[in-house]
mmCIF file of C-alpha atoms in Angstrom:
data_model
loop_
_atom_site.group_PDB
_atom_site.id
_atom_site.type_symbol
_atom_site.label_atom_id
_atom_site.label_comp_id
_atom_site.label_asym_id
_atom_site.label_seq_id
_atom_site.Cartn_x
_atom_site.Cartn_y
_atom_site.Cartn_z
ATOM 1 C CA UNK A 1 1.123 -22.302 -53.718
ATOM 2 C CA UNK A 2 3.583 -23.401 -56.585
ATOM 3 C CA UNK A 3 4.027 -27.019 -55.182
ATOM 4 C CA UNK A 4 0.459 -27.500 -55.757
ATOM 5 C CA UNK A 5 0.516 -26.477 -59.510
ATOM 6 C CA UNK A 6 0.719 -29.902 -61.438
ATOM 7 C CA UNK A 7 0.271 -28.441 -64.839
ATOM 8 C CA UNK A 8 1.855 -24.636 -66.049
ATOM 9 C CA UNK A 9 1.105 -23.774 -69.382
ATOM 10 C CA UNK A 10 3.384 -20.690 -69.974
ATOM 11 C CA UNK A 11 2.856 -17.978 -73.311
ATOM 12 C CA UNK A 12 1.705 -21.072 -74.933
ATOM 13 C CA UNK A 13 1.507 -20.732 -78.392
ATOM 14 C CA UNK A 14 0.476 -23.024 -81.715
ATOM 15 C CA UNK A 15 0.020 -21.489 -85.121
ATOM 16 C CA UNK A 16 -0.321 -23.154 -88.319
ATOM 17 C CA UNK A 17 1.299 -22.616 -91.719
ATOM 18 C CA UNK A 18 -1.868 -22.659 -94.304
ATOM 19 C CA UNK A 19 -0.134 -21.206 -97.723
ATOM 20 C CA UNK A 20 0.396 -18.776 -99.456
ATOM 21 C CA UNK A 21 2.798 -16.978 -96.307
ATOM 22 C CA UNK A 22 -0.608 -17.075 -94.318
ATOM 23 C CA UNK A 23 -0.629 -18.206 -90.413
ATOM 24 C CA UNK A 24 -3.533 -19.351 -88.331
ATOM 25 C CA UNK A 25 -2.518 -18.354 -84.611
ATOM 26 C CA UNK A 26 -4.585 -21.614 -82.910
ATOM 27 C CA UNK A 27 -2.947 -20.760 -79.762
ATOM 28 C CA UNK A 28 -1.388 -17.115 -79.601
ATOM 29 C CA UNK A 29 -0.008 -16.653 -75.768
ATOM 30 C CA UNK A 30 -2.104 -18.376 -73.703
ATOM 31 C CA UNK A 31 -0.891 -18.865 -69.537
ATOM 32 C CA UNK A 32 -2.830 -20.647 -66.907
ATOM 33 C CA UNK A 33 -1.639 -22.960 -64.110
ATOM 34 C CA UNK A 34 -3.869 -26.317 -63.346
ATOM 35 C CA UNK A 35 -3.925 -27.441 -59.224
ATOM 36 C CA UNK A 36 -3.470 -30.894 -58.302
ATOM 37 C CA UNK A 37 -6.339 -32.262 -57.701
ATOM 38 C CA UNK A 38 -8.836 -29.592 -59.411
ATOM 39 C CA UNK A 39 -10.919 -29.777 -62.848
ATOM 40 C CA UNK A 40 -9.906 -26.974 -64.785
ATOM 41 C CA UNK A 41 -12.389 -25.786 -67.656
ATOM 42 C CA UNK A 42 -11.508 -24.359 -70.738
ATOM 43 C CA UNK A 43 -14.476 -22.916 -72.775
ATOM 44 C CA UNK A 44 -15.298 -20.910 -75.768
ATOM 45 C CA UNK A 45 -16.680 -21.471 -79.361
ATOM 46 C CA UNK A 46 -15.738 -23.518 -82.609
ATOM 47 C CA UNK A 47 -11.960 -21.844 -83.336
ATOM 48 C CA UNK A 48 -11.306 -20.488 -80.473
ATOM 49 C CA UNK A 49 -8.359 -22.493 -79.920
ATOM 50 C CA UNK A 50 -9.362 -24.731 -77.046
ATOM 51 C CA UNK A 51 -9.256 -28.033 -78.417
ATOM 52 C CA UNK A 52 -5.072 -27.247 -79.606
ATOM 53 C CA UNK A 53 -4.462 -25.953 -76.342
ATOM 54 C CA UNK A 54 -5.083 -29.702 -75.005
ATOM 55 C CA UNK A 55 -3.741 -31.211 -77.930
ATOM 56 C CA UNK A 56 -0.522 -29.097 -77.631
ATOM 57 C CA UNK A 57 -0.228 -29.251 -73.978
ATOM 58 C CA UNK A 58 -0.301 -33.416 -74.844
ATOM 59 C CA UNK A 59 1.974 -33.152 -77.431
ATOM 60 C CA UNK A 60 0.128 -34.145 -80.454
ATOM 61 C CA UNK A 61 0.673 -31.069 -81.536
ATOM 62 C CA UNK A 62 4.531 -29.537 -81.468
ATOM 63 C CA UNK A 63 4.517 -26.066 -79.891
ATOM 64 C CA UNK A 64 5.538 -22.892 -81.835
ATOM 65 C CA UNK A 65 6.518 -21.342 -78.237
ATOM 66 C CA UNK A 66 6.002 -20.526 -74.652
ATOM 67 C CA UNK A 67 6.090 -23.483 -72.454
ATOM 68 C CA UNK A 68 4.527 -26.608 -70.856
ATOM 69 C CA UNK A 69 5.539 -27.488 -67.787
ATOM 70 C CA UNK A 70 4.492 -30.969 -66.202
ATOM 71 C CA UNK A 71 5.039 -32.003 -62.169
ATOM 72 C CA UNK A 72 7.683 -28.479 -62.848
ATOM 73 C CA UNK A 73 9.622 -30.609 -65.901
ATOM 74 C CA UNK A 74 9.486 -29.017 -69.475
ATOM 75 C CA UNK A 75 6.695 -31.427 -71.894
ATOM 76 C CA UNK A 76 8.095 -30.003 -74.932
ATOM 77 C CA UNK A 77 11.489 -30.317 -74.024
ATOM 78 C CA UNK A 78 11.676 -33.822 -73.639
ATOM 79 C CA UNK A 79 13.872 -35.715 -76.090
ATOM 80 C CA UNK A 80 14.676 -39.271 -75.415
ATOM 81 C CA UNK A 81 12.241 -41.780 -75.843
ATOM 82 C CA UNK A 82 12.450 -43.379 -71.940
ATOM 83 C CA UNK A 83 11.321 -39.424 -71.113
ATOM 84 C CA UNK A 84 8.121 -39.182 -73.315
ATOM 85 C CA UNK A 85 6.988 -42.959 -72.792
ATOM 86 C CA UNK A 86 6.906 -41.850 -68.836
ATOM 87 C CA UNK A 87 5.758 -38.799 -69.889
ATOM 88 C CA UNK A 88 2.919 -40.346 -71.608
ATOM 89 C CA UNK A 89 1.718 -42.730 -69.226
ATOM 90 C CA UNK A 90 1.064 -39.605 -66.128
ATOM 91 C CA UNK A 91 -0.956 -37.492 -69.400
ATOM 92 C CA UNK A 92 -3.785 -38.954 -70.808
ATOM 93 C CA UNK A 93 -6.401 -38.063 -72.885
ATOM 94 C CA UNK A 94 -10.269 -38.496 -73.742
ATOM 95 C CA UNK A 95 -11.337 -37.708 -77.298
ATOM 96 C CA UNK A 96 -14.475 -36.122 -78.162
ATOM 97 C CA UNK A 97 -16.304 -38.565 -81.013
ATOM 98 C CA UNK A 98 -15.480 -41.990 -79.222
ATOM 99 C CA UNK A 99 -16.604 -43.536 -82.813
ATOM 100 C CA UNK A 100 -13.465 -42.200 -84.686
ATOM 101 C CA UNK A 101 -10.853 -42.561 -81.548
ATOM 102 C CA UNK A 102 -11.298 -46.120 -81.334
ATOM 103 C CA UNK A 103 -9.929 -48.623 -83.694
ATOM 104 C CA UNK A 104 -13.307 -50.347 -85.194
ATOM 105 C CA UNK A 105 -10.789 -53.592 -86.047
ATOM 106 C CA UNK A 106 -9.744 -54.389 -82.463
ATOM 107 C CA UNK A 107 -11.871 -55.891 -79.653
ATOM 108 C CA UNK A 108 -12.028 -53.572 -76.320
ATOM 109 C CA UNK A 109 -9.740 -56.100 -74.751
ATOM 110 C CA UNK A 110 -7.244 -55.046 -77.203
ATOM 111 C CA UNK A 111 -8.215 -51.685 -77.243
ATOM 112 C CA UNK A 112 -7.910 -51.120 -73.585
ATOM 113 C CA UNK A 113 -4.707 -53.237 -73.370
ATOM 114 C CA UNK A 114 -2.597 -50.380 -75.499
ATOM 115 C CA UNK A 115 -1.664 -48.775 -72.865
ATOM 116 C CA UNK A 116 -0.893 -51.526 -70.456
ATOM 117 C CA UNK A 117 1.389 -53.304 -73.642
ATOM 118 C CA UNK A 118 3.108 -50.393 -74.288
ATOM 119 C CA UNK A 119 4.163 -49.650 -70.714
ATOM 120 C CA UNK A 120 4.743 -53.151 -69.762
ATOM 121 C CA UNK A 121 2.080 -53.022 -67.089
ATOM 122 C CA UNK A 122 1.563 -56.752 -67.328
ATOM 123 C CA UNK A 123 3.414 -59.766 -67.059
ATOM 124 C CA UNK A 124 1.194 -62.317 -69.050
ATOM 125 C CA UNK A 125 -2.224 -62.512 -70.737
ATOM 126 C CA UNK A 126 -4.222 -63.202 -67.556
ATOM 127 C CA UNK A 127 -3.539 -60.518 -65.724
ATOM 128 C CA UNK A 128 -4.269 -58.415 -68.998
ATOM 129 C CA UNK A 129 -7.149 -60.082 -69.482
ATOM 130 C CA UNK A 130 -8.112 -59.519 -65.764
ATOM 131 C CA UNK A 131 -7.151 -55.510 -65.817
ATOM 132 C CA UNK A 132 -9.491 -54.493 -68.427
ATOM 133 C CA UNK A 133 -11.892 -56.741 -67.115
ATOM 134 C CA UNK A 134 -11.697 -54.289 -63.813
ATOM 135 C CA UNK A 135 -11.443 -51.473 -65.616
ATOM 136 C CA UNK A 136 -14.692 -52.319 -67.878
ATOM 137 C CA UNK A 137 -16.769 -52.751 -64.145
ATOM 138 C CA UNK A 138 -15.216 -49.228 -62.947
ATOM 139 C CA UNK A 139 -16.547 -47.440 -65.960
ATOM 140 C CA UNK A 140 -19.935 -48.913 -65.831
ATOM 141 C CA UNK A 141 -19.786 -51.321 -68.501
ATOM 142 C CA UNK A 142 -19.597 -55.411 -68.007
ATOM 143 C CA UNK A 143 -16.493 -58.027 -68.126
ATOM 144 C CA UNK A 144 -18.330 -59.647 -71.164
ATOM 145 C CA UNK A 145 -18.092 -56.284 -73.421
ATOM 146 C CA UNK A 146 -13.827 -57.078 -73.626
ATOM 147 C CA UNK A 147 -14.606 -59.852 -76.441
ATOM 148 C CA UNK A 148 -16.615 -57.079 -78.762
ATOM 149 C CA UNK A 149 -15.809 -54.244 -80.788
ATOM 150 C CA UNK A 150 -16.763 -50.725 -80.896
ATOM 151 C CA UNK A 151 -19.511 -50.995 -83.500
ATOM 152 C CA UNK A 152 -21.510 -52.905 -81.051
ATOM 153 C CA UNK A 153 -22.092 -50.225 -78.120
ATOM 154 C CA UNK A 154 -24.065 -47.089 -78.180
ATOM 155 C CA UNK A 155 -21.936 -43.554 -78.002
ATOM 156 C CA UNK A 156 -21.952 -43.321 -74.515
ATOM 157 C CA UNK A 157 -20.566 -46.418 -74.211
ATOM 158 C CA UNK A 158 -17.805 -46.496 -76.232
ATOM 159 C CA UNK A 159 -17.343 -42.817 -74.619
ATOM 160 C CA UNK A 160 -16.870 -45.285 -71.253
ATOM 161 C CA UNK A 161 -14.348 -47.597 -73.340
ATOM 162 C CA UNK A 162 -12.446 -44.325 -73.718
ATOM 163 C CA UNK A 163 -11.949 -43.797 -70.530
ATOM 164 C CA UNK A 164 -11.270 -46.621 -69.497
ATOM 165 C CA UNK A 165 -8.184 -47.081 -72.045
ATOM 166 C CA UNK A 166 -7.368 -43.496 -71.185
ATOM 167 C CA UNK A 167 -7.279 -44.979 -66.771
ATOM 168 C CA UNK A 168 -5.771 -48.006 -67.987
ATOM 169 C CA UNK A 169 -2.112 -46.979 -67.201
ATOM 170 C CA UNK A 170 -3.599 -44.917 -63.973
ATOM 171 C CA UNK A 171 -2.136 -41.562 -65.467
ATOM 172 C CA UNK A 172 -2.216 -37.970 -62.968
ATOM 173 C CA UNK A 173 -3.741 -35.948 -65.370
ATOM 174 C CA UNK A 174 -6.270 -36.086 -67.802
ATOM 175 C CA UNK A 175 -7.073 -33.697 -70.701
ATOM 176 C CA UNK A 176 -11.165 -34.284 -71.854
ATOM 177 C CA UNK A 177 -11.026 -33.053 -75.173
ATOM 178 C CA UNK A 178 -15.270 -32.489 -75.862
ATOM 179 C CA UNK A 179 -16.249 -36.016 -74.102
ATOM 180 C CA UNK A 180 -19.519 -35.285 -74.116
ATOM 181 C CA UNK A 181 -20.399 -32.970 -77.169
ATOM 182 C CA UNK A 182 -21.205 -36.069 -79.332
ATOM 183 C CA UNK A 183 -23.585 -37.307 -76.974
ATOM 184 C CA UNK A 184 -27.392 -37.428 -76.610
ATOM 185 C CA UNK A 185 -28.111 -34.638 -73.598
ATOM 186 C CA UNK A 186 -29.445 -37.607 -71.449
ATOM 187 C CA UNK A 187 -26.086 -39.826 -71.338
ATOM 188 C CA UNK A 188 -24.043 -36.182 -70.826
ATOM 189 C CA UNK A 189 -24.967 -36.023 -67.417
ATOM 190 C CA UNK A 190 -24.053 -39.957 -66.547
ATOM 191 C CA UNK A 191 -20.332 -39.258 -68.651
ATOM 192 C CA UNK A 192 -20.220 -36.326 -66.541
ATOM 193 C CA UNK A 193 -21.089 -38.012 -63.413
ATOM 194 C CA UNK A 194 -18.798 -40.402 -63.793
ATOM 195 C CA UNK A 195 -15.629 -38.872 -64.572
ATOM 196 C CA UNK A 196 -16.653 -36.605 -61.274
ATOM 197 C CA UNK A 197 -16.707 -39.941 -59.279
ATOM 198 C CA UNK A 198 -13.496 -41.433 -61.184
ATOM 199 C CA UNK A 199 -11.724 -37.963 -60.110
ATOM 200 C CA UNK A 200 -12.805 -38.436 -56.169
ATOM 201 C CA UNK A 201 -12.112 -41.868 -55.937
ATOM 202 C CA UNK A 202 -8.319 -41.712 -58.038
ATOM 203 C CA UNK A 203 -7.162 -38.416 -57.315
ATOM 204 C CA UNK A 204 -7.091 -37.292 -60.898
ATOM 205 C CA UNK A 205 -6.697 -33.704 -62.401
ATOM 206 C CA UNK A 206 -8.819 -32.811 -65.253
ATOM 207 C CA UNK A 207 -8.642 -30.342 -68.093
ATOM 208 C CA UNK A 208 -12.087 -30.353 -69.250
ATOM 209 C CA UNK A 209 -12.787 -28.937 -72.886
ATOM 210 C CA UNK A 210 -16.008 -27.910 -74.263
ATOM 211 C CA UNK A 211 -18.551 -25.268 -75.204
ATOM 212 C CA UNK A 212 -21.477 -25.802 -73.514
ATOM 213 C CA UNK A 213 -21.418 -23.504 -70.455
ATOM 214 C CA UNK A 214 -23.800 -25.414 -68.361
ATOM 215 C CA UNK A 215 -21.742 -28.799 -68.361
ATOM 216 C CA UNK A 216 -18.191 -26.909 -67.570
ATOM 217 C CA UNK A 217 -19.741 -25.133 -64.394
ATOM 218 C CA UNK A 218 -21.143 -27.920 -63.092
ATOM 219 C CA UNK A 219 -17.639 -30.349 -63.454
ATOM 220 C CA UNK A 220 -15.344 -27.156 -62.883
ATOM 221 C CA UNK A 221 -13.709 -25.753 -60.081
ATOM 222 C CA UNK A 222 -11.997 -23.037 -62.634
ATOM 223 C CA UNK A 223 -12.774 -21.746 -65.855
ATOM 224 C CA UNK A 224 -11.149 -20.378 -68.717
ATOM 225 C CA UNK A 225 -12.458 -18.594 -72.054
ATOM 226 C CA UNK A 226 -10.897 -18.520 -74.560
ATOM 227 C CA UNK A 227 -12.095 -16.194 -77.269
ATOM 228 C CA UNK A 228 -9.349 -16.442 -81.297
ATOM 229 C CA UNK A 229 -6.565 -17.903 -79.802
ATOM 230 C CA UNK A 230 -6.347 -16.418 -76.094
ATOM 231 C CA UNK A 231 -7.786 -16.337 -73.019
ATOM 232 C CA UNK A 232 -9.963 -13.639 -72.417
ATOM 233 C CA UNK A 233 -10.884 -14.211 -69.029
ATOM 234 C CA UNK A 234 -10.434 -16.488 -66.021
ATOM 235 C CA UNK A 235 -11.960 -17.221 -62.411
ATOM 236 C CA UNK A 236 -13.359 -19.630 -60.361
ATOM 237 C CA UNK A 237 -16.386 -20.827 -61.574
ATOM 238 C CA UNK A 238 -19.458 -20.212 -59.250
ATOM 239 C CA UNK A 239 -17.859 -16.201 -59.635
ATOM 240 C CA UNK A 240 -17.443 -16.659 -63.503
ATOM 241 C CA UNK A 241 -21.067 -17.418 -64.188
ATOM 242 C CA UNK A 242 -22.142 -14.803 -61.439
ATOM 243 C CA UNK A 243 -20.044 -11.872 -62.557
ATOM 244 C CA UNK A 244 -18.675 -12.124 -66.126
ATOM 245 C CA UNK A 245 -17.256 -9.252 -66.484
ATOM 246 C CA UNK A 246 -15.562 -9.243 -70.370
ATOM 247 C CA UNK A 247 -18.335 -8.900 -73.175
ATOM 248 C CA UNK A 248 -16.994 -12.411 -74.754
ATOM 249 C CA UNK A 249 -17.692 -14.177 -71.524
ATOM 250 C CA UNK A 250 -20.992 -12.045 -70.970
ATOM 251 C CA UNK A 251 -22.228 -12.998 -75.017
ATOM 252 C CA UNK A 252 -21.528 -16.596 -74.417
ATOM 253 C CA UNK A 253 -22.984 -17.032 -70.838
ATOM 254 C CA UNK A 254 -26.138 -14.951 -72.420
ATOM 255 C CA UNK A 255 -26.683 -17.727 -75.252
ATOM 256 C CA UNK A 256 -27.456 -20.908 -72.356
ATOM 257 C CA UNK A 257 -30.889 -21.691 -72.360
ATOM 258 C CA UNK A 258 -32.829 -22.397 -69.214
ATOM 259 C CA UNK A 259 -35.931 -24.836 -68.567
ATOM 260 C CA UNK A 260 -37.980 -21.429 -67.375
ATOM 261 C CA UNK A 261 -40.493 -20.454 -70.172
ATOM 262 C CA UNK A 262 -40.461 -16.748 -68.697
ATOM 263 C CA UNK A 263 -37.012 -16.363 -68.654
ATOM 264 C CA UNK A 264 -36.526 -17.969 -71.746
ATOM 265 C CA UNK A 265 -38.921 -15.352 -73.619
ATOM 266 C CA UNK A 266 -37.609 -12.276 -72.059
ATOM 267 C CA UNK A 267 -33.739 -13.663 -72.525
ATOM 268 C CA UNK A 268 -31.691 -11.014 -74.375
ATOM 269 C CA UNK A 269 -28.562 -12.274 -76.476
ATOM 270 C CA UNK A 270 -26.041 -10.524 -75.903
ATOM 271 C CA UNK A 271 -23.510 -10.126 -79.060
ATOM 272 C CA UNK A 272 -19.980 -9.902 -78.906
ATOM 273 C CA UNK A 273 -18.170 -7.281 -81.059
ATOM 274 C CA UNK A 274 -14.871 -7.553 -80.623
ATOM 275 C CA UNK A 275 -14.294 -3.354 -82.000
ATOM 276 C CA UNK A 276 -15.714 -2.216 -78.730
ATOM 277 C CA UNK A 277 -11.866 -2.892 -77.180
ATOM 278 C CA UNK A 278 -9.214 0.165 -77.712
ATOM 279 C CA UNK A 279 -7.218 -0.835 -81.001
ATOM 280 C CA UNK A 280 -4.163 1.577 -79.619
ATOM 281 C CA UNK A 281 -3.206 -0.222 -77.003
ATOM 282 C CA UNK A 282 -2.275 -4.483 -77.075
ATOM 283 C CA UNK A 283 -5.096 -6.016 -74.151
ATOM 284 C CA UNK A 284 -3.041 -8.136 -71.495
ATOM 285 C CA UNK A 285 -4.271 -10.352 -68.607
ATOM 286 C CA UNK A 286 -4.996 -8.634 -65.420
ATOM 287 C CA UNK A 287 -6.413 -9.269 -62.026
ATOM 288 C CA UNK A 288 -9.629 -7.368 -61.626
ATOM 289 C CA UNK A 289 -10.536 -8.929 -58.649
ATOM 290 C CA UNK A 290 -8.963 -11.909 -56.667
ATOM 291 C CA UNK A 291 -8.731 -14.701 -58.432
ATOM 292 C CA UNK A 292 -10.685 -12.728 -61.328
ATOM 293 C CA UNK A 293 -8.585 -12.814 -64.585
ATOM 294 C CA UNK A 294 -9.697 -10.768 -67.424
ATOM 295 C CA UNK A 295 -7.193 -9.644 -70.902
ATOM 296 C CA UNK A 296 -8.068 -6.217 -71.136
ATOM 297 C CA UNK A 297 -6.054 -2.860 -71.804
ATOM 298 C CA UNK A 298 -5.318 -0.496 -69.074
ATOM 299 C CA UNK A 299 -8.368 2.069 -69.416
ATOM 300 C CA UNK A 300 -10.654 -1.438 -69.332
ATOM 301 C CA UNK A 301 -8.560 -2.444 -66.472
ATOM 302 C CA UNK A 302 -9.729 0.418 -64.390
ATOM 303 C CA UNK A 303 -13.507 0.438 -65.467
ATOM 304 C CA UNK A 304 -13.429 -3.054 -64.525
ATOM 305 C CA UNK A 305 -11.886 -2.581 -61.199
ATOM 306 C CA UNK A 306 -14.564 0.286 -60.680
ATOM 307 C CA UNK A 307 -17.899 -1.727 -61.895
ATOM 308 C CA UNK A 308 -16.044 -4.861 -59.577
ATOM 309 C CA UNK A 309 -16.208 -2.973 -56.716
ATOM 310 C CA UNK A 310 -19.652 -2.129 -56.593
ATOM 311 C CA UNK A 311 -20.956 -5.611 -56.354
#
């Protein structure tokens, strides 16, 4: 239902100038729609585009074209500075090396307090004080960490100060740009975890970005894959992982290792060669099945629908 869509990104699109008349399409036409409420993966390797996506969407990046629209009002539209600081304060966002997104010169007090300064959250030093102090528990960390600075905590840590700056001015939305991709694999799960239980307990909607597979299913309710700049394919994600259905998704869900020796010696890469697709014809995005998303061209389309049908 369209009153339940808080995010629609619309023919988004973000290229970059790199010289010589050369352009890098980042972003070349991407569409999805995020749901209130709902954790919304976007996956695919290094360059595919994923990470601008979220950074255009946020509007650290300006977009070339197509649209963003937030709670049904245009992002990139947005001209006067009253409009982007309330803007700003419903869209947050988590960065993935938590070493280089937080200021090494400021104390997490001050860290966590940018938000609440700049929006006038506040009315005195106490009650700042007293905020991040709250904010420090609900991550998992302790009131005594707001007096130190970042050098002093492990990555998954500061990973925790990062959110907790990013709930500080208790935004709607927030885009996880790689959260956990600089982590060890043990603190993944506990980062994970606790942006799962941060979600229940606030109501927040997540775009979660990242390549590993494995992590995305388990957080997502929806996934997207996006394969040079466009989204290749698009379901829910318990129907994703059981029946990819374009070679992309198929080559990357083909590459996750499993604890199961057996399975792990008999596991056969698949390879993704992107000249198997019908160079006459442009691919578009087309339900296969409901809910089932894939960019393909028509003859695809049909083959699709066929081998679909007979699961």
């Amino acid at each position: 239902m369209a009153e339940d869509k808080l995010l629609e990104v619309i023919n988004l699109q973000k290229h970059f100038d790199v010289g010589r008349n050369k352009t890098v399409k980042a972003v070349d036409g991407v569409s999805f729609d995020i749901l209130r409420g709902e954790t919304f993966g976007l996956v695919g390797e290094s360059g595919s585009g994923k990470s601008t996506t979220g950074r255009t969407i946020i509007r650290l990046y300006d977009a070339t074209g197509g649209e963003v629209k937030f709670n049904g009002e245009d992002v990139h539209g947005k001209k006067s500075k009253k409009e982007l600081l309330k803007f700003n304060r419903k869209m947050q966002m988590i960065f993935q090396d938590p070493s280089s997104s937080l200021n090494p010169r400021m104390t997490v007090l001050d860290i966590i307090a940018e938000g609440l300064d700049v929006h006038k959250l506040v009315k005195n030093e106490k009650e700042r004080k007293e905020r991040v102090e709250e904010l420090l528990e609900v991550v998992g960390l302790n009131r005594e960490h707001a007096t130190r600075f970042p050098h002093e905590f492990s990555g998954g840590q500061r990973q925790r100060i990062g959110i907790a700056r990013a709930l500080a001015v208790e935004p709607e939305f927030i885009i996880a740009d790689e959260p956990i991709s600089a982590l060890d694999v043990s603190i993944q799960a506990q980062v994970v975890n606790l942006l799962k239980r941060l979600q229940k307990d606030r109501g927040l909607t997540y775009l979660f970005i990242a390549h590993d597979l494995s992590m995305v299913k388990y957080i997502s309710d929806r996934i997207g894959v996006m394969y040079l700049g466009n989204l290749v394919e698009l379901a829910d994600s318990e129907e994703l992982y059981n029946n990819p259905i374009h070679p992309y998704t198929k080559s990357l869900l083909s590459a996750i290792p499993l604890p199961d020796p057996e399975y792990e010696r008999n596991r056969k890469r698949i390879t993704y060669d992107p000249t198997v697709h019908d160079s006459s014809e442009v691919p578009e995005f087309r339900e296969v099945s409901p809910r089932h998303w894939v960019r393909c061209t028509t003859k695809e389309f049909e083959q699709y629908k066929k081998e679909a049908a007979q699961k």
